[in-house]
GROMACS .gro file of C-alpha atoms in nm:
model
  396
    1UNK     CA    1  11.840  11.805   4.759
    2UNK     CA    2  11.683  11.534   4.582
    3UNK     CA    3  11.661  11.597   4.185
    4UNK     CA    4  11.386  11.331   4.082
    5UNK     CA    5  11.270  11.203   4.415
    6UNK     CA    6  11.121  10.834   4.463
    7UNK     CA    7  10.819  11.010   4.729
    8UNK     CA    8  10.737  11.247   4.448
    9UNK     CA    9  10.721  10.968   4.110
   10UNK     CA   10  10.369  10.811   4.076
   11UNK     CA   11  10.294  10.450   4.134
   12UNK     CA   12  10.075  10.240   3.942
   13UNK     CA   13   9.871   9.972   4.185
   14UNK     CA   14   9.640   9.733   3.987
   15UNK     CA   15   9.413  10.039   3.763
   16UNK     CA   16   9.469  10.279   4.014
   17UNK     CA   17   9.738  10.545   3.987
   18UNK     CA   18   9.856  10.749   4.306
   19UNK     CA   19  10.041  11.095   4.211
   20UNK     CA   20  10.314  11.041   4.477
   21UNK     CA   21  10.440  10.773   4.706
   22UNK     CA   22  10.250  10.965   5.039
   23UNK     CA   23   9.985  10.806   5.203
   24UNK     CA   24   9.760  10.938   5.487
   25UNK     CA   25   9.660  10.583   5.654
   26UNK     CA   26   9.382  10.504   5.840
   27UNK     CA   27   9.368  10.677   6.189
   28UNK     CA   28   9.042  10.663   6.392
   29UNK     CA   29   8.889  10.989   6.498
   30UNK     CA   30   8.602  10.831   6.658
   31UNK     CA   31   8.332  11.118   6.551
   32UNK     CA   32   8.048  10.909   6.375
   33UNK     CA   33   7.723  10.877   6.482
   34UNK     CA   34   7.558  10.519   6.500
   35UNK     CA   35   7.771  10.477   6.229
   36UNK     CA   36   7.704  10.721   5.998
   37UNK     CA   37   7.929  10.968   5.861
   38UNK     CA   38   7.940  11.374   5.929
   39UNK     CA   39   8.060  11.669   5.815
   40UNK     CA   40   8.383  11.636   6.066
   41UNK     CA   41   8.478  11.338   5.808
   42UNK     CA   42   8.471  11.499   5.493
   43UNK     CA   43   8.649  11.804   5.613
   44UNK     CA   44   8.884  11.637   5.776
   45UNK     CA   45   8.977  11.392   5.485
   46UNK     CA   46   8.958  11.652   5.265
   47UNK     CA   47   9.260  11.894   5.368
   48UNK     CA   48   9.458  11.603   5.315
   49UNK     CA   49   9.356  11.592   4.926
   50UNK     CA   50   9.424  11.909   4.885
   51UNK     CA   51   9.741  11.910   5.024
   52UNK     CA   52   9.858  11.698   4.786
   53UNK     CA   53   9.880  11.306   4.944
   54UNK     CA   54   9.851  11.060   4.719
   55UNK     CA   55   9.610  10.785   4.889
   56UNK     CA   56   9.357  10.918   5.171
   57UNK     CA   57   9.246  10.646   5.356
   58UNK     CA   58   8.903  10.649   5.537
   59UNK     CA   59   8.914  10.541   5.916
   60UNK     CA   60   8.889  10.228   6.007
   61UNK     CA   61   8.568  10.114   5.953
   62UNK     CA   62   8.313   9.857   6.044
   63UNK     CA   63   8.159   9.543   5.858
   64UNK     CA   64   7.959   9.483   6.176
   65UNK     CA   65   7.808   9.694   6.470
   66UNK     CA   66   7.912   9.497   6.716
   67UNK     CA   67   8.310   9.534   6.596
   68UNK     CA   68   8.308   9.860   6.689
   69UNK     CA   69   8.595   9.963   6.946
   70UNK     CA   70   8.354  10.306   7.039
   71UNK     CA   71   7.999  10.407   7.006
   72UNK     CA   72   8.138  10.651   6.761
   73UNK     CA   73   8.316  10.447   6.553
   74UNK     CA   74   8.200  10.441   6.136
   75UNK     CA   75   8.019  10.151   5.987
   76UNK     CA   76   7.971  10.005   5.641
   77UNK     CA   77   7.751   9.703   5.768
   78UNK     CA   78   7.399   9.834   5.586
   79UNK     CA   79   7.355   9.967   5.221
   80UNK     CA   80   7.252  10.334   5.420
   81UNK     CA   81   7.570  10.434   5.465
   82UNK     CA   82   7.684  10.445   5.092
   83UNK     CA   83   7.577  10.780   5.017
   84UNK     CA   84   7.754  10.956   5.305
   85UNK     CA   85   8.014  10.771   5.176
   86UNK     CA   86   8.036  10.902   4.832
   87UNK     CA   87   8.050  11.218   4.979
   88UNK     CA   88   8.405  11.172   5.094
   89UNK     CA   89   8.490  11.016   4.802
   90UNK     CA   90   8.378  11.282   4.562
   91UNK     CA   91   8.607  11.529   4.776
   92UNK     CA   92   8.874  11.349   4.749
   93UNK     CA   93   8.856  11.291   4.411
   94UNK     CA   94   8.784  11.624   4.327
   95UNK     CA   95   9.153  11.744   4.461
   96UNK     CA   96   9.351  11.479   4.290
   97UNK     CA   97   9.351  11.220   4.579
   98UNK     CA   98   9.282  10.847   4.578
   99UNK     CA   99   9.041  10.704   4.799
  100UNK     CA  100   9.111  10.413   5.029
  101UNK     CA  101   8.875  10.283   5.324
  102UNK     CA  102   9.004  10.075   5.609
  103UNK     CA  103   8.729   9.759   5.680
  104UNK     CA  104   8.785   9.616   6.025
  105UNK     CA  105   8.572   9.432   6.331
  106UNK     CA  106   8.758   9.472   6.688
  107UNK     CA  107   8.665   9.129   6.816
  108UNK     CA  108   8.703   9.104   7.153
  109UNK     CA  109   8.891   9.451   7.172
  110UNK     CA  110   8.479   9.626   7.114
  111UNK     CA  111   8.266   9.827   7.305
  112UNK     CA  112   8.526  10.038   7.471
  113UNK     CA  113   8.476  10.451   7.570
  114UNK     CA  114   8.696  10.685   7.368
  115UNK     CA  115   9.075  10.681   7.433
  116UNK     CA  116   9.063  11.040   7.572
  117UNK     CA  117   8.792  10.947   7.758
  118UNK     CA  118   8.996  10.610   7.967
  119UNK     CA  119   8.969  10.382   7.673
  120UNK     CA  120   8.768  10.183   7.961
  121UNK     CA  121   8.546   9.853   7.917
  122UNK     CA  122   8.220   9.949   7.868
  123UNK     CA  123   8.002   9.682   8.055
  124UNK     CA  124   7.626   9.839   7.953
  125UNK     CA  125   7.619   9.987   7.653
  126UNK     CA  126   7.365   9.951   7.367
  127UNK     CA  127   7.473   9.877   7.055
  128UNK     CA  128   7.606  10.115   6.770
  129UNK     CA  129   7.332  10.023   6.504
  130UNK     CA  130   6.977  10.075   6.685
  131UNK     CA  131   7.056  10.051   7.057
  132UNK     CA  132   7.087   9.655   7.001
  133UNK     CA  133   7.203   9.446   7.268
  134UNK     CA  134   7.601   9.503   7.200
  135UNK     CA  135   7.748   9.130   7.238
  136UNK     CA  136   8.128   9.104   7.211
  137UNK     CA  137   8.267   8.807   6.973
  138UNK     CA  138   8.605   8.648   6.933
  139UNK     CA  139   8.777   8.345   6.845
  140UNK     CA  140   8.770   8.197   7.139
  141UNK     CA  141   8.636   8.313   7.513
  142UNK     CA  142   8.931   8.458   7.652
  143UNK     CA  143   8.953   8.853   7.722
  144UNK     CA  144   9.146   9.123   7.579
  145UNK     CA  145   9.306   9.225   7.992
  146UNK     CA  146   9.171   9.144   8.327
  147UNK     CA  147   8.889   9.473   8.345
  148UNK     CA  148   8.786   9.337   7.947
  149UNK     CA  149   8.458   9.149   7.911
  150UNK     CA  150   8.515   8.756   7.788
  151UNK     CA  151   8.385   8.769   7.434
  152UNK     CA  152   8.153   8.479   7.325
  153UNK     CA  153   8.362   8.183   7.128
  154UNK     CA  154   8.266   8.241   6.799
  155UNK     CA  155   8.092   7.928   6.566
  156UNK     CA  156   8.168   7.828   6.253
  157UNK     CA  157   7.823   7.972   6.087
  158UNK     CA  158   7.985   8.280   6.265
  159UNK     CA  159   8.301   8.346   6.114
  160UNK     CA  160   8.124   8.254   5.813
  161UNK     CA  161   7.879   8.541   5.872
  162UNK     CA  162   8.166   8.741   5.952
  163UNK     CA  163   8.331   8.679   5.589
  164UNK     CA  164   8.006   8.758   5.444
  165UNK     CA  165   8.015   9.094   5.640
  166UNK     CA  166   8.348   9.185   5.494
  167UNK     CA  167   8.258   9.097   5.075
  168UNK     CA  168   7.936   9.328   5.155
  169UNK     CA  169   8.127   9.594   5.278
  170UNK     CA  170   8.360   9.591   4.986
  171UNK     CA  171   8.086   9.587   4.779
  172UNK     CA  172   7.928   9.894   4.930
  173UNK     CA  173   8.280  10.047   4.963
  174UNK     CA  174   8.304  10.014   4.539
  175UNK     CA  175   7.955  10.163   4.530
  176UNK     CA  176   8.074  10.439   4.764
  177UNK     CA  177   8.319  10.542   4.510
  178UNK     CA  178   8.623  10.426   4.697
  179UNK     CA  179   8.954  10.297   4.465
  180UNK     CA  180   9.169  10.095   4.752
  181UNK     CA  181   9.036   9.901   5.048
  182UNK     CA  182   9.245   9.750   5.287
  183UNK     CA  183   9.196   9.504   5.529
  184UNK     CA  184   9.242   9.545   5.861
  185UNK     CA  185   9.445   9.275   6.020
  186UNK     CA  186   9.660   9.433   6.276
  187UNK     CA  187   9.668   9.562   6.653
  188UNK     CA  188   9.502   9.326   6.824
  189UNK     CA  189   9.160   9.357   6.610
  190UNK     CA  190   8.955   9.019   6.524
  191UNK     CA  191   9.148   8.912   6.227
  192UNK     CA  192   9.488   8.900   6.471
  193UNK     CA  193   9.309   8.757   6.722
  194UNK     CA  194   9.258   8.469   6.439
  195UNK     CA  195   9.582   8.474   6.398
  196UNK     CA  196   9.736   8.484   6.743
  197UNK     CA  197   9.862   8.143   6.900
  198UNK     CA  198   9.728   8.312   7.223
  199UNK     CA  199   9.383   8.483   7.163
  200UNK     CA  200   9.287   8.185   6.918
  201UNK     CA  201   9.243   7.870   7.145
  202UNK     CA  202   9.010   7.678   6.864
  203UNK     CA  203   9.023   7.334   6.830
  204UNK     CA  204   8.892   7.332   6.513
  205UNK     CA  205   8.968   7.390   6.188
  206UNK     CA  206   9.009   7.778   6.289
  207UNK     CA  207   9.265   7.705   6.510
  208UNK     CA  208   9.657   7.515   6.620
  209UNK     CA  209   9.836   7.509   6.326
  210UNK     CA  210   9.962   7.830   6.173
  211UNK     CA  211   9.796   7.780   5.845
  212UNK     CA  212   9.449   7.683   6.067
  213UNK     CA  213   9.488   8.006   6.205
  214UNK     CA  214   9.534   8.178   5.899
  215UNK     CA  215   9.205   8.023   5.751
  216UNK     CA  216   8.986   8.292   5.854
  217UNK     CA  217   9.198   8.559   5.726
  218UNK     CA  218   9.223   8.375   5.356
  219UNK     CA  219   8.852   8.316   5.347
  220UNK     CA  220   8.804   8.704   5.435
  221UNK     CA  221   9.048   8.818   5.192
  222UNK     CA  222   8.881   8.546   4.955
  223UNK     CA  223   8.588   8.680   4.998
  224UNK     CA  224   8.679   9.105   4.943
  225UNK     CA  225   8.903   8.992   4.620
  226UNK     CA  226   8.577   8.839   4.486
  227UNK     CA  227   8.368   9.159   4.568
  228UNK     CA  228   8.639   9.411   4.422
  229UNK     CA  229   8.705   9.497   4.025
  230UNK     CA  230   8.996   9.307   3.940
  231UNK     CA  231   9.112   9.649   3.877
  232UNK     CA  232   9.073   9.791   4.239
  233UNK     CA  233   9.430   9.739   4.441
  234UNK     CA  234   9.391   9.563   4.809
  235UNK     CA  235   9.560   9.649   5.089
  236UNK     CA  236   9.604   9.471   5.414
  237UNK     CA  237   9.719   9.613   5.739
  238UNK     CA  238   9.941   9.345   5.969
  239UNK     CA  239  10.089   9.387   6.255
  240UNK     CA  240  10.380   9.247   6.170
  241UNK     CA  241  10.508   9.162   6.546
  242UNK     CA  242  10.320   9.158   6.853
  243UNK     CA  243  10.389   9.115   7.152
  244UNK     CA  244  10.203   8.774   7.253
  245UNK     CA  245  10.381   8.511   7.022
  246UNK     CA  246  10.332   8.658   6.668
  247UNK     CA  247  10.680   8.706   6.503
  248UNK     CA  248  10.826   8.845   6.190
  249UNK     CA  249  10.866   8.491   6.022
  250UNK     CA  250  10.463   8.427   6.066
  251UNK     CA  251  10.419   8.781   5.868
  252UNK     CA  252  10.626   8.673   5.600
  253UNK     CA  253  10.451   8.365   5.548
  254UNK     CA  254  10.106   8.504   5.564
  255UNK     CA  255  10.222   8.755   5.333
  256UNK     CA  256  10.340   8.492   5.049
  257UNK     CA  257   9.989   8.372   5.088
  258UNK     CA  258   9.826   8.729   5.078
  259UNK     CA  259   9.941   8.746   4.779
  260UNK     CA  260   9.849   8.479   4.596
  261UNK     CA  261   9.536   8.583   4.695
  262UNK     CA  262   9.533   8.897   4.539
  263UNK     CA  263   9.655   9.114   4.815
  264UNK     CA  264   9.854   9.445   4.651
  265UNK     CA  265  10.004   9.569   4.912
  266UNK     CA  266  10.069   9.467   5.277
  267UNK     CA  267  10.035   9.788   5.542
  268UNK     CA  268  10.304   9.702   5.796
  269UNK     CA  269  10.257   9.810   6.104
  270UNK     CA  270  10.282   9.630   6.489
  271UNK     CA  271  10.151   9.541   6.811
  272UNK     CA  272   9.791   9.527   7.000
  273UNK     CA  273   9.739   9.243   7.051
  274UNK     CA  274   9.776   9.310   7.412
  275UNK     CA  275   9.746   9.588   7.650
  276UNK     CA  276  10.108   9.641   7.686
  277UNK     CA  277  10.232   9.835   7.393
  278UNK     CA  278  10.507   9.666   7.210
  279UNK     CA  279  10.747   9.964   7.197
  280UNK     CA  280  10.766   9.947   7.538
  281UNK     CA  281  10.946   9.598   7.552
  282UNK     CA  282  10.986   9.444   7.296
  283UNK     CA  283  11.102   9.710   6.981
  284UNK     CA  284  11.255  10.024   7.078
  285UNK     CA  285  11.017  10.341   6.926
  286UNK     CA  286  11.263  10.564   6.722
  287UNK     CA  287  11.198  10.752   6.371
  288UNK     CA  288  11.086  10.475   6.181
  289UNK     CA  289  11.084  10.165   6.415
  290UNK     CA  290  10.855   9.985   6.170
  291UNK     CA  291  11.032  10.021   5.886
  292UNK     CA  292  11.255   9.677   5.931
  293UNK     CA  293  10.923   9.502   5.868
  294UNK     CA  294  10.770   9.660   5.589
  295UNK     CA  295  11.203   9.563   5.408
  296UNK     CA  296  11.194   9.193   5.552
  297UNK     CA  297  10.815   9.163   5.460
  298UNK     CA  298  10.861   9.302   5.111
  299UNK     CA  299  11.214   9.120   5.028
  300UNK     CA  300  11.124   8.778   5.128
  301UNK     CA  301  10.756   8.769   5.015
  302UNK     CA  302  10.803   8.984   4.675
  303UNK     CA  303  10.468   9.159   4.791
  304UNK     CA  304  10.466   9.573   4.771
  305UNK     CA  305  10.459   9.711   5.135
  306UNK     CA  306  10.386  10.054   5.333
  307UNK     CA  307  10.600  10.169   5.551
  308UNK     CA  308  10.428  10.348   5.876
  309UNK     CA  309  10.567  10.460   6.260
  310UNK     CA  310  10.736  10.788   6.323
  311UNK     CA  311  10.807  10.889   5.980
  312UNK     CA  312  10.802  11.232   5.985
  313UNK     CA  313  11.093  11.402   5.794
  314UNK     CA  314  11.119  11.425   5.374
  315UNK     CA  315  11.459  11.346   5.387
  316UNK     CA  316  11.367  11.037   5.591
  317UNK     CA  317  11.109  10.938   5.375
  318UNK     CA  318  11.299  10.921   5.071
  319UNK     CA  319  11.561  10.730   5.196
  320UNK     CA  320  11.348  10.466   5.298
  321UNK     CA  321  11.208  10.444   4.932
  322UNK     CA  322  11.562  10.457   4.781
  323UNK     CA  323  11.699  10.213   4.975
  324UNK     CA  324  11.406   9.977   4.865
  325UNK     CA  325  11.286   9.902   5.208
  326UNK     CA  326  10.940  10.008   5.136
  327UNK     CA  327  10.695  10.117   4.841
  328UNK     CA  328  10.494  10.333   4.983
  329UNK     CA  329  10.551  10.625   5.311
  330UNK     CA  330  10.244  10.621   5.545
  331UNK     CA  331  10.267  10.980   5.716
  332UNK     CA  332   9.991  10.965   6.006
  333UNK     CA  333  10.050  11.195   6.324
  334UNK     CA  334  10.272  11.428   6.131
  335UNK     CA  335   9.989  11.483   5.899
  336UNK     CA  336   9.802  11.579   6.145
  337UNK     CA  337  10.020  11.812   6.307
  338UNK     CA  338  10.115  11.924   5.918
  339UNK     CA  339   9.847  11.895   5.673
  340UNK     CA  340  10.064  12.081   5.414
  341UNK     CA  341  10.313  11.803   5.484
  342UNK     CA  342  10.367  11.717   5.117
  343UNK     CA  343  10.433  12.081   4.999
  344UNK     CA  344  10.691  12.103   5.341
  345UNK     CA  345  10.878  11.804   5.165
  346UNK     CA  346  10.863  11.896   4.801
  347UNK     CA  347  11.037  12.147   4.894
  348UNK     CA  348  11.245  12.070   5.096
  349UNK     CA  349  11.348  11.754   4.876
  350UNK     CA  350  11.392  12.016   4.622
  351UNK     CA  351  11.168  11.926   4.376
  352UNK     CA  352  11.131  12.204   4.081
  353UNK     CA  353  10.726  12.213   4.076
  354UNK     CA  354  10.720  12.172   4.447
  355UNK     CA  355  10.456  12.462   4.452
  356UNK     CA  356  10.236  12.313   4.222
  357UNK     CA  357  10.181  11.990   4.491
  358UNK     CA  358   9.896  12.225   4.619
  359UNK     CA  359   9.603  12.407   4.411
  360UNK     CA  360   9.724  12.729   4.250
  361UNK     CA  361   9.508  12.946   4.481
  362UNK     CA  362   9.802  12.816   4.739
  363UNK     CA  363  10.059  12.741   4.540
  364UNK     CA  364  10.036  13.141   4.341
  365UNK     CA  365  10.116  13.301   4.678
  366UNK     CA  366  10.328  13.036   4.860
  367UNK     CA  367  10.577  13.042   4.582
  368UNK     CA  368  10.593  13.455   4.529
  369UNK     CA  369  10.709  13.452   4.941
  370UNK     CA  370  10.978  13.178   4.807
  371UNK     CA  371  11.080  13.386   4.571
  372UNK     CA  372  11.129  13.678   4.779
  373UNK     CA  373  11.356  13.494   4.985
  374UNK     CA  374  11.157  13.353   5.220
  375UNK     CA  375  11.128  12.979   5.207
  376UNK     CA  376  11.439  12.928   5.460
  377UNK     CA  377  11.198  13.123   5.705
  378UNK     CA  378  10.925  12.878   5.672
  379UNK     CA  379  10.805  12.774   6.021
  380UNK     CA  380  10.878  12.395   5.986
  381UNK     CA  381  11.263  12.475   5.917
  382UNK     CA  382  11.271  12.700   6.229
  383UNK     CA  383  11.218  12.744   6.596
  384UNK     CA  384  11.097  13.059   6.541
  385UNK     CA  385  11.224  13.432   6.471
  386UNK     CA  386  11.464  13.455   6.798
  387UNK     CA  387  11.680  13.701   6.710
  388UNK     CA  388  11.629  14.067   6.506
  389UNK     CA  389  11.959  13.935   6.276
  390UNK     CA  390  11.684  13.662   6.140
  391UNK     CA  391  11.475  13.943   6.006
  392UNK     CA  392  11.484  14.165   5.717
  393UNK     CA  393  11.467  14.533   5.878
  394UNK     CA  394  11.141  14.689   5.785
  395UNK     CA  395  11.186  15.026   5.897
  396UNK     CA  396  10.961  15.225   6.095
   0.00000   0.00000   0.00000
């Protein structure tokens, strides 16, 4: 037991304050519609809130239709998606929750089927917005894998459109209602592929040099910083090792620059930038593989990080927050297999109000079972019943 734990105190982040340290972060569902948002979104997002995390992020989402991994990826390229928007936001907000949005373009890594559908190349395909030819753009003209189409070399009055495309969709994101974006730079997505002495084969002033590589990212974080309240915290997500010649040291030095641009907070997670995952060579996948970056990346930058991979236990959680190697606990695929995962820690952790981490029409009847006697018989502290000794007889 825990008496006052770190996962459980509130954090202050620029004018934004999150009521614990838990953060749902950005994991795609794929289930828009030529962009647009549905009711899968808001209920989905919303379970979260009321479960008591602290930051809900929004799925990745895109400044431009032709960054789209999937046809049924979400978009925040045109001023008509704002109002679907706001209707995720106004959930979230209504259960306590603060809401983040992911903005991201997949570069050369677009136009791909769903990744329970073969995650395949998709060679004719019209594009997300308005059946538009669907081109594929990256730094330079060199694929994602051999079965990948070769995206077009991007120009300069490209990536400058491209910058443009990310301020607009922080504007609309502010309009939306959202308190936190965060910029994707991670797993392989245009922004690493910037940054990647492999993907990025520019000659120019875009490319070579590590800090030429990292001009596209500044002007794009530049560029967001200028279109958010100097208020609103921003995030950015890095992959903080690949496994094509991006190390640890080049994430600490972006980092110092992120954030003396105004970056918050840097999301640390790994890999993608080619189709071999990284945890299969390169960093070996136990509970909590990633968090070595998010300690390195915070000690030797002084920037606040996340923590995300295979953090699925309270206990686990806190420890990483104690021991200072992280600010913040991104719980992904164990809030999706536990949506109540906050109330399963708070108690466990032993917090005193842990029943009041969910609304009182929960919380009323969860914690009259505990104090029956039944919160060591909660399902995620057992295998199951087993044996009659680990019931109370009831009689006939």
């Amino acid at each position: 037991m825990t008496p006052h734990p770190i996962l459980f105190s509130p954090i202050a982040l620029r004018g934004v304050r999150l009521r614990n340290r838990i953060v749902l972060p950005p994991m795609l569902t794929y289930s828009a519609t030529n962009g647009y948002i549905n009711e899968w979104h808001v209920a989905h997002l919303a379970k979260y809130a009321i479960g008591g995390v602290g930051l809900v992020f929004m799925e990745s989402t895109k400044v431009d239709p032709r960054g789209c991994t999937t046809p049924n990826d979400l978009g925040l390229w045109k001023d008509d998606f704002i109002d679907g928007m706001r209707q995720v936001t106004s959930v979230l907000h209504r259960f306590g929750a603060v809401a983040g949005i992911q903005l991201g373009h997949s570069g050369r890594k677009a136009r791909n089927t769903l990744p329970w559908e073969g995650r395949a190349p998709m060679d004719q395909c019209p594009g997300v917005d308005h059946g538009e030819p669907w081109e594929i753009i990256g730094p330079s003209a060199i694929a994602h894998s051999p079965r990948a189409s070769v995206p077009r070399a991007m120009s300069r009055a490209d990536i400058q459109s491209q910058v443009e495309a990310w301020g607009q969709a922080a504007r609309r994101a502010v309009q939306a209602g959202f308190d936190v974006v965060e910029i994707h730079g991670a797993h392989g997505y245009l922004l690493h592929q910037f940054l990647s002495p492999t993907a990025n084969q520019r000659t120019d002033e875009y490319g070579g040099s590590l800090a030429n590589r990292m001009r596209f990212v500044i002007e794009v974080v530049d560029e967001v910083r200028r279109a958010l309240p100097d208020d609103m915290p921003l995030f950015y997500r890095t992959s903080a090792v690949d496994e094509d010649g991006w190390s640890l040291d080049d994430s600490v030095a972006l980092a110092c620059v992120l954030k003396e641009r105004g970056v918050d907070v840097v999301d640390c997670s790994s890999g993608g930038m080619t189709p071999q995952s990284i945890v299969s060579h390169a960093t070996p996948q136990g509970f909590g593989y990633q968090v070595p970056y998010a300690e390195r990346i915070r000690r030797e930058s002084g920037i606040l990080t996340m923590a995300v991979g295979l953090i699925m236990h309270a206990d686990q959680a806190e420890a990483v927050l104690q021991e200072a190697r992280a600010d913040l606990i991104g719980v992904g695929r164990e809030l999706l297999h536990n949506p109540h995962w906050v109330l399963d820690a708070a108690v466990k952790l032993g917090v005193a109000d842990a029943y009041s981490k969910v609304p009182p029409s929960y919380g009323y009847w969860l914690k009259k079972r505990a104090e029956a006697g039944f919160e060591d018989h909660l399902s995620t502290r057992r295998d199951g019943i087993g044996r009659a000794a680990d019931m109370t007889p009831r009689g006939d």
